[in-house]
PDB file of C-alpha atoms in Angstrom:
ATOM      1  CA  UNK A  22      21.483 -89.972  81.146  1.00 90.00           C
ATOM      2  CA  UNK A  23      23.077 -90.782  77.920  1.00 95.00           C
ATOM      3  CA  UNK A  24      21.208 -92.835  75.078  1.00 96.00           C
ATOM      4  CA  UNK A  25      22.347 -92.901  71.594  1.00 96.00           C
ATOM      5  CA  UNK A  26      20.212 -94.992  69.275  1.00 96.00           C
ATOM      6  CA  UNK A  27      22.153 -95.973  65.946  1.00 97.00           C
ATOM      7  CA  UNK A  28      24.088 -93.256  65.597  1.00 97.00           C
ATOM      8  CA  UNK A  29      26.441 -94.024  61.628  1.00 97.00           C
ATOM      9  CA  UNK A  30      29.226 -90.880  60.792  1.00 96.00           C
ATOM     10  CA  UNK A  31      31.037 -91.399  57.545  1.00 95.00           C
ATOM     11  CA  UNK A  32      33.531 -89.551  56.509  1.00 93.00           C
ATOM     12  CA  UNK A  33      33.422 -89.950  52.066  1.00 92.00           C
ATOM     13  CA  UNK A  34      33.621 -93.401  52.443  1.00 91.00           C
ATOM     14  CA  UNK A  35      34.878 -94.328  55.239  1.00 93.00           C
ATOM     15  CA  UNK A  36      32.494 -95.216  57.980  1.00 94.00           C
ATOM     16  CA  UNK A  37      34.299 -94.023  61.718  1.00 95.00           C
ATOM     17  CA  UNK A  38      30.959 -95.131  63.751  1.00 96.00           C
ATOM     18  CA  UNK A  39      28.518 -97.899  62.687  1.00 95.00           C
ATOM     19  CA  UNK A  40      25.276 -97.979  63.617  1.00 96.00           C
ATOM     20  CA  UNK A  41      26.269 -97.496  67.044  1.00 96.00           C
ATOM     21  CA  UNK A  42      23.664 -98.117  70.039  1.00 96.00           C
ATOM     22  CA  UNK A  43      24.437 -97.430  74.009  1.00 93.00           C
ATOM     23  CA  UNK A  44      22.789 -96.332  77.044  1.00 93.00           C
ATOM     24  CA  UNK A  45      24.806 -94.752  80.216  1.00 94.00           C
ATOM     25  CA  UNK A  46      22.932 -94.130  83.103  1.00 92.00           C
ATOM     26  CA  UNK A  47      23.122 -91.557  85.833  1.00 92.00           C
ATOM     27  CA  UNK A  48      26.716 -92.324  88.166  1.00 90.00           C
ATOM     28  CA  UNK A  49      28.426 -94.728  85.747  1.00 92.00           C
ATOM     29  CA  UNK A  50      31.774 -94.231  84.520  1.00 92.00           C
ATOM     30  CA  UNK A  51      32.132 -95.584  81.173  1.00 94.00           C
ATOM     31  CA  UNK A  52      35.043 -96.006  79.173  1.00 93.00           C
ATOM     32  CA  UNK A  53      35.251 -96.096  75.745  1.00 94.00           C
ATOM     33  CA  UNK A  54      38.539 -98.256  75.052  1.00 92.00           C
ATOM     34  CA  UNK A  55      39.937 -98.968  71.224  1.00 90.00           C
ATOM     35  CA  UNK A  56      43.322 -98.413  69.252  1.00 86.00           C
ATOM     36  CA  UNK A  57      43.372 -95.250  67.607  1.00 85.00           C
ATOM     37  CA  UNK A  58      41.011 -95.188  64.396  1.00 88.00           C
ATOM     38  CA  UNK A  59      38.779 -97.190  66.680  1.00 92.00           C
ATOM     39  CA  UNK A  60      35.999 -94.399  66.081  1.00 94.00           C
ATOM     40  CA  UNK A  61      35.995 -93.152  69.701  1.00 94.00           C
ATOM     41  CA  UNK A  62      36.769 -89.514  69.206  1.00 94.00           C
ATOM     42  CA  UNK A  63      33.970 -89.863  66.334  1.00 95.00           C
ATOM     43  CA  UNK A  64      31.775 -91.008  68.818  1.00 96.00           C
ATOM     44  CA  UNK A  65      32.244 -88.599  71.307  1.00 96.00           C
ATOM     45  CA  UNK A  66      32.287 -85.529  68.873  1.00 95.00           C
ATOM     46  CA  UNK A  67      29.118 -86.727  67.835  1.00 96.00           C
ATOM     47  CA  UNK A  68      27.610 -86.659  71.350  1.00 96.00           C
ATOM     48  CA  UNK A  69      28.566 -83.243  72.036  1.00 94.00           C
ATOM     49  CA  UNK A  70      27.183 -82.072  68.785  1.00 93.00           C
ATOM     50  CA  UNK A  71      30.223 -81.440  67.053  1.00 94.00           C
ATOM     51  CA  UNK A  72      30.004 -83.055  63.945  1.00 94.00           C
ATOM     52  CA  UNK A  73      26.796 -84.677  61.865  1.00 94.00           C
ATOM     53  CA  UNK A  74      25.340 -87.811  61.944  1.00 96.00           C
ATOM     54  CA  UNK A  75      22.505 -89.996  61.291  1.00 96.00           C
ATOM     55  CA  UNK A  76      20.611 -91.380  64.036  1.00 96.00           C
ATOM     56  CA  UNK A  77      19.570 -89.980  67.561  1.00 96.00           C
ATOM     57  CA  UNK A  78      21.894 -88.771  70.779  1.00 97.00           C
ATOM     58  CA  UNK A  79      19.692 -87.738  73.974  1.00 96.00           C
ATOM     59  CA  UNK A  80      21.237 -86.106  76.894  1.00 96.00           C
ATOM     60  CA  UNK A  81      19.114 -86.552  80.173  1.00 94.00           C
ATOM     61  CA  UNK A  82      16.093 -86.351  77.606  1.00 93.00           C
ATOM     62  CA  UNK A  83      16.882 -83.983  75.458  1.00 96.00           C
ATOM     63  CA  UNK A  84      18.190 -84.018  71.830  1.00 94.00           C
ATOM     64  CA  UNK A  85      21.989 -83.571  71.590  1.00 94.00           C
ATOM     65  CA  UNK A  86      22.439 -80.420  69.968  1.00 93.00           C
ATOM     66  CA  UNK A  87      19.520 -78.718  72.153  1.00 94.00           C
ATOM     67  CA  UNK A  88      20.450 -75.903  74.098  1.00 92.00           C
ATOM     68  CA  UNK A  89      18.745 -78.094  77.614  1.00 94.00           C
ATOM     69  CA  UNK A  90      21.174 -80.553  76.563  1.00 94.00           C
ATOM     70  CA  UNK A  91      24.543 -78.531  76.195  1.00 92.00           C
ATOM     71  CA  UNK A  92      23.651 -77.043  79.884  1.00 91.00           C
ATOM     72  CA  UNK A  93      23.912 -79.968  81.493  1.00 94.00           C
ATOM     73  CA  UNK A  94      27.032 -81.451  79.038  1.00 95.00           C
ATOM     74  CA  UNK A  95      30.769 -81.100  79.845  1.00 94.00           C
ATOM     75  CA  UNK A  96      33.225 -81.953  76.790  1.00 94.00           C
ATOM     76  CA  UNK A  97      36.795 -82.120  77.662  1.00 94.00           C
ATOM     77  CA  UNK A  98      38.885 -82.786  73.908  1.00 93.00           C
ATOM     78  CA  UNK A  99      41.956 -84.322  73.377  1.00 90.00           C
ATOM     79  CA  UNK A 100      43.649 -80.999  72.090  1.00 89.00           C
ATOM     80  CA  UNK A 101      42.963 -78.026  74.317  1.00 90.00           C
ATOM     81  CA  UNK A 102      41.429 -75.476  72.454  1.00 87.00           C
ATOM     82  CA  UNK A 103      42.714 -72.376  74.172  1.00 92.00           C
ATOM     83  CA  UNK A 104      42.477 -68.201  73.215  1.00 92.00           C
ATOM     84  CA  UNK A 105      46.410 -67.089  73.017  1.00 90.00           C
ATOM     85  CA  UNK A 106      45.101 -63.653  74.432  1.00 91.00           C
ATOM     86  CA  UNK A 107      43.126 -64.989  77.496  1.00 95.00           C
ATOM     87  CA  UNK A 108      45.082 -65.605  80.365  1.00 96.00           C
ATOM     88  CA  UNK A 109      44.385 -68.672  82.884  1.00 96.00           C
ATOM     89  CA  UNK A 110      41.461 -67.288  84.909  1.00 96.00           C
ATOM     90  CA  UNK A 111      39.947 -64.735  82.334  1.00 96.00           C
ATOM     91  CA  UNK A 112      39.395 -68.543  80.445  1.00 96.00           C
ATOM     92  CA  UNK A 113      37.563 -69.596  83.363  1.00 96.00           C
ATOM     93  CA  UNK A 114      35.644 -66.467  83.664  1.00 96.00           C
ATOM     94  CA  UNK A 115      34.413 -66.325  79.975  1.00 95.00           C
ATOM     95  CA  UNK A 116      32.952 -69.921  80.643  1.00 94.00           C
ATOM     96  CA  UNK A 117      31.415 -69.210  83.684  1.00 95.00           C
ATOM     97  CA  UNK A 118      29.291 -65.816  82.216  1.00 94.00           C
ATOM     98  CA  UNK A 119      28.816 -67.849  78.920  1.00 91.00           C
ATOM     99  CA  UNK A 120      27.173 -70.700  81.421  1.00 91.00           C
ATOM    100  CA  UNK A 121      25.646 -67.526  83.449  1.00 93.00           C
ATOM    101  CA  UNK A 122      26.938 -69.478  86.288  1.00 93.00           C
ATOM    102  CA  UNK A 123      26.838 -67.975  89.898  1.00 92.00           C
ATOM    103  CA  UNK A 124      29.024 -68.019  92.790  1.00 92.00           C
ATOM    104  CA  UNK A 125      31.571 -69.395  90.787  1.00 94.00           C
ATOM    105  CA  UNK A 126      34.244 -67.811  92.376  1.00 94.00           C
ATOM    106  CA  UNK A 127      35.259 -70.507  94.722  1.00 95.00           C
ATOM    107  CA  UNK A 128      34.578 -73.337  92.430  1.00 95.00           C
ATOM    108  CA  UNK A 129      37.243 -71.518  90.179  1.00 96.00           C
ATOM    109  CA  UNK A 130      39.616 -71.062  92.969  1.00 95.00           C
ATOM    110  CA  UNK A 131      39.161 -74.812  94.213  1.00 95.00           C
ATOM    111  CA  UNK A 132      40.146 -76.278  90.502  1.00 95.00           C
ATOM    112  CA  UNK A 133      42.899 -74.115  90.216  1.00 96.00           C
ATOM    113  CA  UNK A 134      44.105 -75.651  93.245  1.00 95.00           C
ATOM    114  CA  UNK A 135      43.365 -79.303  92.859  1.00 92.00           C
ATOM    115  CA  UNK A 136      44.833 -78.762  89.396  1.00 94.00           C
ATOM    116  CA  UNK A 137      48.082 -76.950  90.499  1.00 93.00           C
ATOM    117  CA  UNK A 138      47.577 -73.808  88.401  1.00 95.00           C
ATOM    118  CA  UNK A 139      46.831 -71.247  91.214  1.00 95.00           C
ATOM    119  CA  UNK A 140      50.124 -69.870  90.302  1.00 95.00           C
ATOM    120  CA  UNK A 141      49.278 -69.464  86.732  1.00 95.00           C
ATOM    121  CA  UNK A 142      46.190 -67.245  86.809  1.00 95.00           C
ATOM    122  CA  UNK A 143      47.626 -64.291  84.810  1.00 94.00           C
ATOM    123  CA  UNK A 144      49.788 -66.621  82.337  1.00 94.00           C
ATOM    124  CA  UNK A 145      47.889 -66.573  78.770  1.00 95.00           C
ATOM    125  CA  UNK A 146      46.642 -69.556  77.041  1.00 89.00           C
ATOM    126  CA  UNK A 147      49.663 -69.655  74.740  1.00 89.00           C
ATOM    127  CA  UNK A 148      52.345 -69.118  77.331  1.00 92.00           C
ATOM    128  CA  UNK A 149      51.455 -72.417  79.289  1.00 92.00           C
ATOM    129  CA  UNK A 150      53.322 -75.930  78.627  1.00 92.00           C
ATOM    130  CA  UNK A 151      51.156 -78.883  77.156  1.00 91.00           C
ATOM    131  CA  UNK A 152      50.179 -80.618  80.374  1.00 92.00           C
ATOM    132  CA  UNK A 153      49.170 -76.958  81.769  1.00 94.00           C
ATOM    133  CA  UNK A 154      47.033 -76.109  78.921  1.00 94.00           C
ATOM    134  CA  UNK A 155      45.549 -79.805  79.395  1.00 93.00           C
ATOM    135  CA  UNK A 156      44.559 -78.869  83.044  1.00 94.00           C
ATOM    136  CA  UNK A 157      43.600 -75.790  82.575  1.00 95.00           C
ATOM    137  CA  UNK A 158      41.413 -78.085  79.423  1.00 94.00           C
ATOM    138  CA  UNK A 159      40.308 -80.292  82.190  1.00 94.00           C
ATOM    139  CA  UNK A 160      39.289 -76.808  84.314  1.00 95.00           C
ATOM    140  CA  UNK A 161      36.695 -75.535  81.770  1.00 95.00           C
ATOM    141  CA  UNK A 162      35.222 -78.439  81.238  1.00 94.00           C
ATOM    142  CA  UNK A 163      34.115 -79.353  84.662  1.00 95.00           C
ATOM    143  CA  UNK A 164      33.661 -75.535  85.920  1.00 95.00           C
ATOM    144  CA  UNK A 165      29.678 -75.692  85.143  1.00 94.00           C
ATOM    145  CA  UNK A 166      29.244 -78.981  87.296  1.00 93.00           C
ATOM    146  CA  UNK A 167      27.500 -81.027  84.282  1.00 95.00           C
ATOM    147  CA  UNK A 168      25.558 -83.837  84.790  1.00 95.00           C
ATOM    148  CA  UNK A 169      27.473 -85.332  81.942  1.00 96.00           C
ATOM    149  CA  UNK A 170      31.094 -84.825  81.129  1.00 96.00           C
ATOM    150  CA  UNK A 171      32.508 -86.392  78.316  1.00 96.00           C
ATOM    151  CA  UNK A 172      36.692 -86.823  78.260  1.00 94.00           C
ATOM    152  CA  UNK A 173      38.588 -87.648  75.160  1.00 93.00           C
ATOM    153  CA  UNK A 174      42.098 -89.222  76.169  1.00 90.00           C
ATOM    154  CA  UNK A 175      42.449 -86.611  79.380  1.00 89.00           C
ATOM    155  CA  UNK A 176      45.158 -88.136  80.863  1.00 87.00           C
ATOM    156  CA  UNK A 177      47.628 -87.723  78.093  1.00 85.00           C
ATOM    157  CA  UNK A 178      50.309 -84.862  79.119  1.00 84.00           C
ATOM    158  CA  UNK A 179      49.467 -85.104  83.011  1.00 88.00           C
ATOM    159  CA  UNK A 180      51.766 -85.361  85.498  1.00 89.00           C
ATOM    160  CA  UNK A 181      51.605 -87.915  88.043  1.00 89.00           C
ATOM    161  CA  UNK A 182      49.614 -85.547  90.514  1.00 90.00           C
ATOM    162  CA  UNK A 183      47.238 -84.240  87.882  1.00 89.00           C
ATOM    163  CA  UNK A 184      46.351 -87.730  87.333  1.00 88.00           C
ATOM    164  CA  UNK A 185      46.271 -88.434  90.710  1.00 88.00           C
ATOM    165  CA  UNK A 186      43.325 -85.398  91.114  1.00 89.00           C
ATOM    166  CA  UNK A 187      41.321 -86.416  88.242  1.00 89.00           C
ATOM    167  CA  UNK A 188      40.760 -89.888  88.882  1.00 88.00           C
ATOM    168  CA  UNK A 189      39.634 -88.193  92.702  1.00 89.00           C
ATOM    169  CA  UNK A 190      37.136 -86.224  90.140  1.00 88.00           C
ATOM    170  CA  UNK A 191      35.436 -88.961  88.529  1.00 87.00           C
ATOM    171  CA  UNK A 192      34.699 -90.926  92.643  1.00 89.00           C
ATOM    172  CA  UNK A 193      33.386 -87.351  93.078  1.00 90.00           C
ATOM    173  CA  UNK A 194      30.746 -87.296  90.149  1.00 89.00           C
ATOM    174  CA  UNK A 195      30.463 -90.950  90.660  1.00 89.00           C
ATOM    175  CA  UNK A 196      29.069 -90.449  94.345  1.00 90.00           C
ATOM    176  CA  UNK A 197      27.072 -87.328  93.123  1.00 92.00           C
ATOM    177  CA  UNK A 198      25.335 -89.569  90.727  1.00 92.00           C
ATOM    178  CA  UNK A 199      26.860 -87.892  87.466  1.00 94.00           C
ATOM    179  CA  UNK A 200      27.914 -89.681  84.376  1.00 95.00           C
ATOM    180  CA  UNK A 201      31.003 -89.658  82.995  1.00 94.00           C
ATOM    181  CA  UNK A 202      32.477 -90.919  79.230  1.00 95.00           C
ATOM    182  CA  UNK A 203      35.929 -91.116  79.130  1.00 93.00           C
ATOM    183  CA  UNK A 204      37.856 -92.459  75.766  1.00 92.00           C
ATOM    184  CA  UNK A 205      41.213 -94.019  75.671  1.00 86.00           C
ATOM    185  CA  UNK A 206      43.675 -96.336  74.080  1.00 81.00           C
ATOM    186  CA  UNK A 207      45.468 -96.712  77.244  1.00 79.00           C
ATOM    187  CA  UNK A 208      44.402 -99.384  79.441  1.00 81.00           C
ATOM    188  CA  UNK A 209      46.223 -99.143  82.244  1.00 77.00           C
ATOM    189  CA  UNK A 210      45.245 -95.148  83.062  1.00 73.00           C
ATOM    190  CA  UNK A 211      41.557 -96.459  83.668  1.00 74.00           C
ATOM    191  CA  UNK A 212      42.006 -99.509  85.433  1.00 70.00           C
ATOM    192  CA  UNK A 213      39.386 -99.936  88.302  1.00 72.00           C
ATOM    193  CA  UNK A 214      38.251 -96.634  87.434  1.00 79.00           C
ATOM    194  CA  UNK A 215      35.447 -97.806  85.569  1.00 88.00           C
ATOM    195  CA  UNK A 216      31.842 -98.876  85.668  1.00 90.00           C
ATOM    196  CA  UNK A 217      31.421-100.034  82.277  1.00 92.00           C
ATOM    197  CA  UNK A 218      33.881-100.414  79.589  1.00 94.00           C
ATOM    198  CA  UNK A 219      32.997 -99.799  75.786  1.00 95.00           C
ATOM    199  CA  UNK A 220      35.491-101.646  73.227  1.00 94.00           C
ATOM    200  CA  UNK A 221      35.268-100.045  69.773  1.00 94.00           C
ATOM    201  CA  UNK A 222      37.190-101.284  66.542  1.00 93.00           C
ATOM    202  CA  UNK A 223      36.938-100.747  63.292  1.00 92.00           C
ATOM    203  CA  UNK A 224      33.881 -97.856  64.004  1.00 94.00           C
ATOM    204  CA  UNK A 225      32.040-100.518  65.467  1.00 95.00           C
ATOM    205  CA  UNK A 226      30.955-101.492  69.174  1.00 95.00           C
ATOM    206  CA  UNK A 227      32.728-105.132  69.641  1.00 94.00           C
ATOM    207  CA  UNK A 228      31.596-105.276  73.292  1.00 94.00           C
ATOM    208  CA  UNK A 229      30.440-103.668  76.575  1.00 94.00           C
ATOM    209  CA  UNK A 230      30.907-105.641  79.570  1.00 93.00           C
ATOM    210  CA  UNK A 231      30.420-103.902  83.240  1.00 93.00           C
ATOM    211  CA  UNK A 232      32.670-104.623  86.031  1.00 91.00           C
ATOM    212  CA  UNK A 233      30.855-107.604  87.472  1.00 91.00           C
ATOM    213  CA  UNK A 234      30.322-109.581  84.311  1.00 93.00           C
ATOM    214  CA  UNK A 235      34.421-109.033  84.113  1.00 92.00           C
ATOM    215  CA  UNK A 236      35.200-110.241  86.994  1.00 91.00           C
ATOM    216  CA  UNK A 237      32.688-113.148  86.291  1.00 93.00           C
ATOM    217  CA  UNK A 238      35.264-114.475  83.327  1.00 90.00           C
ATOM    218  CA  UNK A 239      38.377-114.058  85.779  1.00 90.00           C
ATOM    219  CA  UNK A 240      40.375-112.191  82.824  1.00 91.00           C
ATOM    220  CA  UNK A 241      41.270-108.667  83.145  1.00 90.00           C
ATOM    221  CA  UNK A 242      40.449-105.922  81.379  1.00 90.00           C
ATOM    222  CA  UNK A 243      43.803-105.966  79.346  1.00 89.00           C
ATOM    223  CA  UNK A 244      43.193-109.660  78.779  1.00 90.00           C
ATOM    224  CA  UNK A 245      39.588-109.034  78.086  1.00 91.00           C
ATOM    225  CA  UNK A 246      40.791-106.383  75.666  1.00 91.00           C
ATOM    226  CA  UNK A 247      42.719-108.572  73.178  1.00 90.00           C
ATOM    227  CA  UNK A 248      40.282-111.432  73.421  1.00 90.00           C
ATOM    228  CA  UNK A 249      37.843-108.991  71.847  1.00 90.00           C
ATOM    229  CA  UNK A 250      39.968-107.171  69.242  1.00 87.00           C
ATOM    230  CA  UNK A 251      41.998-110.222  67.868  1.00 83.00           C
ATOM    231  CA  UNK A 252      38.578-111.513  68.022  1.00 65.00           C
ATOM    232  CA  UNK A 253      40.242-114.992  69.862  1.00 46.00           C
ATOM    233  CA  UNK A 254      37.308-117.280  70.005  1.00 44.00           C
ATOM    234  CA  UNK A 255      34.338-114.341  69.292  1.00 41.00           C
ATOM    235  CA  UNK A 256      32.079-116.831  67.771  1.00 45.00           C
ATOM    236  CA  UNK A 257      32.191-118.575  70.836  1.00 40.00           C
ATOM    237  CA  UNK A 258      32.002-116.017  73.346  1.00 37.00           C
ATOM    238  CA  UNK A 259      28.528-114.919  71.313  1.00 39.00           C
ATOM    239  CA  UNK A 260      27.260-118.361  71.318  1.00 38.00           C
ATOM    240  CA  UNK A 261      27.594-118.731  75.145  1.00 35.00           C
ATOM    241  CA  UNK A 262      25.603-115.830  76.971  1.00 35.00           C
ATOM    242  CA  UNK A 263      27.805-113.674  75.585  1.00 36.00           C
ATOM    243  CA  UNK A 264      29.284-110.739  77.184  1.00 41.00           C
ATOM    244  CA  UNK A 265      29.773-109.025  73.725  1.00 40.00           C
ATOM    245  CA  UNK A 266      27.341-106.622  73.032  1.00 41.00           C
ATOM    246  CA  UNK A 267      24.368-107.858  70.817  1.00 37.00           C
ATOM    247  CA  UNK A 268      23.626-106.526  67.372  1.00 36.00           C
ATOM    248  CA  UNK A 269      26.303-103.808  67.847  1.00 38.00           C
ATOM    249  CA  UNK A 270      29.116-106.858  68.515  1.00 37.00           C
ATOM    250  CA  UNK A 271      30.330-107.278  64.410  1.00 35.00           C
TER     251      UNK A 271
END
């Protein structure tokens, strides 16, 4: 579904991703997992077309920034990015005729509810707290169904229940063989949520490891985590079969 072939952004001098190559397939949940700086946001801006970069990003086959591949591509930022003078559903509305959805109604009605922002409808974008603005963030982004949905730290602002529903949404595209990106710095929010997990530093991939070659090591994630960033015994780990990921692991 998702294949980015040595993607590099710099910023001046600075270099957020580096030379950064990945495949996601069709029903994983990946996670993207770094400290902040890592170059995940980079990363995922750059899938969705946002900003420039050298190097290739296809999306079920098609280049990035083609209009086949934004139909099929959710993106869910970190900051809501909301229109003061829309209220709740006229947001949802103005997606689904920009999509040129149909029979939307319901599907509008059902993430209002799982969301907890039936209530909220006529409230504009500007009048809603934080963690509403993040739902109704969350809303957009999955109202077209994509095949891909990519979701920069979505769990920060939730309440317990709104956390609760979206980790329901990614079993739900799991089963219905969508992918799904998510980027975090938190580990614990994605714990056994994920397929494969991603750990960036530094702008550069230092490993991706799926759940069974994990649970193969007997560490956890967490553990796994600071093995790789405080690069414990790295040398090692790529000398040995290596679970860190080959010419991207620096």
């Amino acid at each position: 579904m998702l294949k980015i072939s040595h993607l590099t952004k710099k910023y001046g001098k600075v270099v957020a991703c580096n030379d950064i190559t990945l495949d996601v397939g069709n029903g994983e949940v990946a996670v993207l997992l770094g400290p902040n700086g890592a170059g995940k946001s980079t990363l995922i801006k750059s899938v969705a077309g946002l900003v420039r970069f050298s190097g290739s990003v296809r999306i079920g086959g098609f280049d990035n920034r083609s209009e086949s591949a934004k139909r099929i591509l959710g993106y869910i930022p970190e900051l809501p990015a909301l229109y003061p003078n829309l209220t709740v559903a006229e947001h949802l509305e103005f997606i689904a005729r920009a999509y040129r959805l149909e029979n939307y109604k319901n599907r509008i009605d059902d993430l209002l509810d799982a969301f907890e922002l039936s209530d909220k409808k006529k409230k504009f974008g500007d009048e809603l707290s934080k963690g509403m603005q993040q739902k109704l963030n969350i809303c957009i982004g999955l109202l077209p169904d994509p095949d891909l949905v990519l979701m920069d730290e979505p769990m920060i602002g939730l309440d317990p229940h709104a956390i609760k529903q979206l980790k329901l949404v990614f079993d739900d595209m799991r089963e219905k063989g969508k992918t799904l990106i998510v980027s975090t710095h938190i580990i614990d929010s994605v714990d056994m949520l994920w397929d494969r997990t991603v750990i960036m530093q530094s702008g550069n991939v230092m490993a991706d490891i799926t759940r069974s070659q994990l649970d193969s090591t007997g560490m956890t994630l967490e553990d796994y985590f600071f093995k790789v960033t405080e690069n414990i015994d790295t040398e090692a780990m790529r000398g040995s079969g290596s679970l860190l990921s080959g010419t991207d692991a620096k």
